Each structure stands twice: as C-alpha cells, then as structure tokens.
XYZ file of N, CA, C and O in Angstrom:
328
model
N 0.824 -1.106 0.038
C -0.092 0.011 0.038
C 0.738 1.334 -0.030
O 0.619 2.208 -0.602
N 1.915 1.294 0.812
C 2.740 2.418 0.983
C 3.389 2.783 -0.463
O 3.548 3.949 -0.974
N 3.565 1.712 -1.162
C 4.223 2.029 -2.604
C 3.207 2.562 -3.450
O 3.626 3.563 -4.293
N 1.963 2.256 -3.520
C 0.902 2.865 -4.386
C 0.771 4.308 -4.099
O 0.496 4.964 -4.773
N 0.840 4.585 -2.749
C 0.523 6.040 -2.342
C 1.799 6.793 -2.761
O 1.650 8.014 -3.283
N 3.053 6.234 -2.682
C 4.004 7.030 -3.195
C 4.215 7.302 -4.616
O 4.534 8.212 -5.155
N 3.874 6.121 -5.320
C 3.622 6.283 -6.676
C 2.610 7.352 -7.230
O 2.790 8.141 -8.166
N 1.439 7.385 -6.508
C 0.370 8.592 -6.604
C 1.182 9.883 -6.433
O 0.717 10.741 -7.231
N 1.900 9.991 -5.529
C 2.584 11.270 -5.133
C 3.414 11.692 -6.263
O 3.556 12.665 -6.587
N 4.114 10.795 -6.745
C 5.077 11.077 -8.034
C 4.227 11.489 -9.246
O 4.653 12.449 -9.820
N 3.143 10.867 -9.396
C 2.303 11.217 -10.524
C 1.755 12.619 -10.259
O 1.787 13.465 -11.175
N 1.478 12.861 -9.092
C 0.792 14.278 -8.826
C 1.996 15.306 -8.970
O 1.804 16.392 -9.615
N 3.136 15.053 -8.609
C 4.346 15.874 -8.811
C 4.667 16.032 -10.378
O 4.998 16.950 -10.474
N 4.575 15.091 -11.016
C 4.942 15.173 -12.498
C 3.903 15.932 -13.175
O 4.224 16.770 -13.885
N 2.681 15.893 -12.638
C 1.617 16.655 -13.321
C 1.845 18.075 -12.990
O 1.692 18.881 -13.771
N 2.148 18.385 -11.744
C 2.354 19.632 -11.350
C 3.695 20.244 -11.973
O 3.640 21.497 -12.424
N 4.708 19.537 -12.203
C 5.867 19.842 -13.014
C 5.579 20.221 -14.395
O 6.095 21.190 -14.976
N 4.775 19.348 -14.985
C 4.325 19.718 -16.462
C 3.274 20.868 -16.391
O 3.589 21.775 -17.420
N 2.578 21.110 -15.511
C 1.855 22.345 -15.457
C 2.595 23.549 -15.322
O 2.586 24.540 -16.029
N 3.680 23.441 -14.417
C 4.478 24.618 -14.218
C 5.315 24.855 -15.590
O 5.539 25.935 -15.896
N 5.718 23.755 -16.170
C 6.527 23.872 -17.470
C 5.686 24.612 -18.516
O 6.135 25.501 -19.075
N 4.348 24.339 -18.725
C 3.593 24.770 -19.554
C 3.267 26.154 -19.275
O 3.260 27.087 -20.118
N 3.183 26.483 -17.893
C 2.755 27.811 -17.443
C 3.899 28.800 -17.934
O 3.723 29.883 -18.134
N 5.061 28.194 -17.624
C 6.219 29.068 -17.786
C 6.532 29.287 -19.248
O 6.962 30.506 -19.733
N 6.342 28.405 -20.077
C 6.366 28.466 -21.615
C 5.516 29.638 -22.063
O 5.783 30.294 -22.928
N 4.238 29.551 -21.480
C 3.205 30.611 -21.907
C 3.537 31.902 -21.366
O 3.604 32.884 -22.245
N 4.038 32.004 -20.263
C 4.585 33.463 -19.821
C 5.792 33.879 -20.621
O 5.789 34.971 -20.909
N 6.723 32.886 -20.972
C 7.955 33.387 -21.725
C 7.396 33.811 -22.968
O 8.005 34.898 -23.658
N 6.493 33.274 -23.700
C 5.818 33.527 -24.860
C 5.313 34.896 -24.893
O 5.569 35.862 -25.756
N 4.742 35.047 -23.854
C 3.885 36.481 -23.709
C 4.909 37.595 -23.661
O 4.865 38.534 -24.042
N 5.958 37.201 -22.652
C 7.080 38.285 -22.398
C 7.827 38.697 -23.781
O 8.184 39.603 -23.899
N 7.963 37.563 -24.645
C 8.700 37.670 -25.934
C 7.770 38.656 -26.867
O 8.370 39.523 -27.467
N 6.465 38.590 -26.885
C 5.627 39.333 -27.582
C 5.720 40.717 -27.010
O 5.750 41.733 -27.816
N 5.518 40.977 -25.841
C 5.651 42.251 -25.227
C 7.016 42.974 -25.473
O 7.121 44.029 -25.828
N 7.911 42.104 -25.561
C 9.273 42.700 -25.763
C 9.550 43.137 -27.282
O 9.991 44.400 -27.476
N 9.047 42.490 -28.131
C 8.837 42.814 -29.573
C 8.029 44.153 -29.779
O 8.500 45.097 -30.300
N 6.919 44.126 -29.085
C 6.048 45.320 -29.264
C 6.808 46.485 -28.687
O 6.707 47.596 -29.253
N 7.390 46.247 -27.468
C 8.240 47.637 -26.949
C 9.325 48.002 -27.931
O 9.527 49.046 -27.990
N 10.056 47.109 -28.579
C 11.043 47.408 -29.419
C 10.706 48.136 -30.613
O 11.067 49.161 -31.004
N 9.328 47.736 -31.054
C 8.679 48.408 -32.237
C 8.283 49.769 -31.841
O 8.287 50.826 -32.694
N 7.762 49.892 -30.616
C 7.354 51.298 -30.234
C 8.488 52.285 -30.098
O 8.519 53.259 -30.589
N 9.617 51.780 -29.534
C 10.856 52.507 -29.359
C 11.421 52.883 -30.754
O 11.802 54.006 -31.017
N 11.451 51.850 -31.826
C 11.762 52.314 -33.093
C 10.896 53.233 -33.631
O 11.348 54.093 -34.432
N 9.515 53.114 -33.587
C 8.581 54.118 -34.103
C 8.997 55.325 -33.521
O 8.935 56.437 -34.288
N 9.095 55.571 -32.269
C 9.337 56.927 -31.696
C 10.722 57.624 -32.267
O 10.880 58.799 -32.512
N 11.756 56.685 -32.291
C 13.045 57.090 -32.858
C 12.795 57.647 -34.547
O 13.099 58.742 -34.768
N 12.150 56.702 -35.123
C 11.834 57.216 -36.541
C 11.104 58.413 -36.671
O 11.304 59.267 -37.642
N 10.155 58.654 -35.952
C 9.282 59.775 -36.084
C 10.180 60.965 -35.618
O 9.890 62.133 -36.139
N 11.115 60.940 -34.610
C 11.732 62.141 -34.197
C 12.667 62.410 -35.200
O 13.048 63.492 -35.399
N 13.197 61.421 -35.954
C 14.281 61.775 -36.943
C 13.641 62.288 -38.244
O 14.290 63.068 -39.137
N 12.424 61.810 -38.520
C 11.677 62.282 -39.815
C 10.173 62.663 -39.443
O 9.431 61.979 -39.399
N 9.991 63.985 -39.226
C 8.700 64.438 -38.780
C 7.546 64.091 -39.938
O 6.489 64.031 -39.518
N 7.880 63.940 -41.105
C 6.993 63.729 -42.170
C 6.565 62.206 -42.354
O 5.419 61.807 -43.061
N 7.220 61.383 -41.464
C 7.055 59.857 -41.495
C 5.378 59.505 -41.141
O 4.989 58.705 -41.804
N 4.941 60.109 -39.963
C 3.647 59.906 -39.702
C 2.466 59.975 -40.833
O 1.504 59.198 -41.074
N 2.628 61.267 -41.384
C 1.867 61.428 -42.594
C 1.880 60.388 -43.732
O 0.962 60.001 -44.480
N 3.316 60.025 -44.056
C 3.473 59.105 -44.970
C 3.070 57.739 -44.614
O 2.343 57.006 -45.341
N 3.178 57.368 -43.289
C 2.414 56.114 -42.978
C 1.041 56.139 -42.922
O 0.275 55.074 -43.327
N 0.360 57.269 -42.614
C -1.124 57.302 -42.754
C -1.469 57.139 -44.195
O -2.602 56.620 -44.451
N -0.848 57.813 -45.203
C -1.008 57.741 -46.524
C -1.137 56.289 -47.049
O -1.758 55.612 -47.680
N 0.080 55.533 -46.638
C 0.252 54.191 -46.915
C -0.945 53.287 -46.186
O -1.489 52.335 -46.945
N -1.385 53.514 -44.998
C -2.358 52.704 -44.450
C -3.663 53.059 -45.120
O -4.471 52.034 -45.491
N -3.970 54.278 -45.603
C -5.239 54.377 -46.357
C -5.207 53.815 -47.715
O -6.121 53.205 -47.895
N -4.036 53.883 -48.335
C -3.935 53.083 -49.744
C -4.186 51.718 -49.316
O -4.945 50.913 -50.245
N -3.588 51.004 -48.375
C -3.766 49.561 -48.107
C -5.255 49.276 -47.730
O -5.703 48.218 -48.450
N -5.854 50.146 -47.024
C -7.231 49.718 -46.761
C -8.138 49.841 -48.015
O -9.088 49.179 -48.167
N -7.795 50.964 -48.814
C -8.655 50.999 -50.117
C -8.449 49.725 -50.981
O -9.318 49.383 -51.504
N -7.084 49.430 -51.163
C -6.943 48.174 -51.835
C -7.466 47.011 -51.371
O -8.006 46.072 -52.039
N -7.554 46.792 -49.923
C -8.106 45.647 -49.321
C -9.670 45.573 -49.568
O -10.196 44.511 -49.889
N -10.340 46.822 -49.507
C -11.672 46.956 -49.866
C -11.917 46.529 -51.218
O -12.939 45.827 -51.552
N -11.146 47.044 -52.246
C -11.504 46.594 -53.650
C -11.340 45.093 -53.639
O -11.962 44.535 -54.293
N -10.207 44.429 -53.060
C -9.927 42.959 -53.170
C -11.131 42.347 -52.653
O -11.685 41.253 -53.165
N -11.733 42.808 -51.478
C -12.900 42.100 -50.872
C -13.888 42.164 -51.884
O -14.703 41.208 -52.074
N -14.318 43.378 -52.572
C -15.355 43.465 -53.453
C -15.261 42.559 -54.551
O -16.120 41.883 -55.066
N -13.915 42.416 -55.194
C -13.692 41.449 -56.269
C -13.893 39.976 -55.809
O -14.279 39.211 -56.552
N -13.546 39.708 -54.642
C -13.559 38.419 -54.178
C -14.924 37.882 -54.018
O -15.407 36.785 -54.273
N -15.894 39.045 -53.319
C -17.194 38.642 -53.499
C -17.911 38.507 -54.874
O -18.756 37.557 -55.057
N -17.308 39.266 -55.883
C -18.062 38.996 -57.216
C -17.603 37.677 -57.689
O -18.350 37.072 -58.319
N -16.320 37.302 -57.527
C -15.935 35.893 -57.800
C -16.879 34.727 -57.196
O -17.229 33.867 -57.844
N -16.921 35.020 -56.004
C -17.804 34.054 -55.229
C -19.284 33.724 -55.660
O -19.848 32.850 -55.807
N -19.758 35.015 -56.201
C -21.272 35.093 -56.760
C -21.259 34.340 -58.040
O -22.456 33.899 -58.462
N -20.235 34.401 -58.773
C -20.296 33.874 -60.055
C -20.362 32.201 -60.017
O -20.267 31.463 -59.432
C-alpha cells in the first residue's frame, strides 16, 4: 500500500511539474511578444523624431492599403457570386 501511495504522489508531482513547465512557456511567450512590441514602439518613436513627415507618409500608406483591401474584398465577393 505504501508503494501505491508514493507512486500516486510521484504522478501528482509530475503533473504539477508539467503544469509549471507549460505555464512558464506561456509566460515566456507573452514576454517575448511584449518585448517585440516595446522594441517596435521604441523604433517608431526614434523614426518619428528623426523624420517628422513619417507619420503622414505612414497614414497615406495605411489609407492606400485599406482602399486596396476593400477593392480586393469586393472582387472576391464578385468571384464567389459567379
């Protein structure tokens, strides 16, 4: 009986270790994503300070992208209707 109880304890510990490992991996992944976002924010700040025209150029690029995306969606709907 003592052996089966200790085996159950080992299984519980293994499950806890696996949960801990999974939790740590998820936290590290979140930290990596936040680090990348922070790096992009810093990059954007530096880029905007060195070129004040950049925000308007980026806005123009975003508008053109959205217009293109809208046109592609319309064409895609037309293709699906045929």
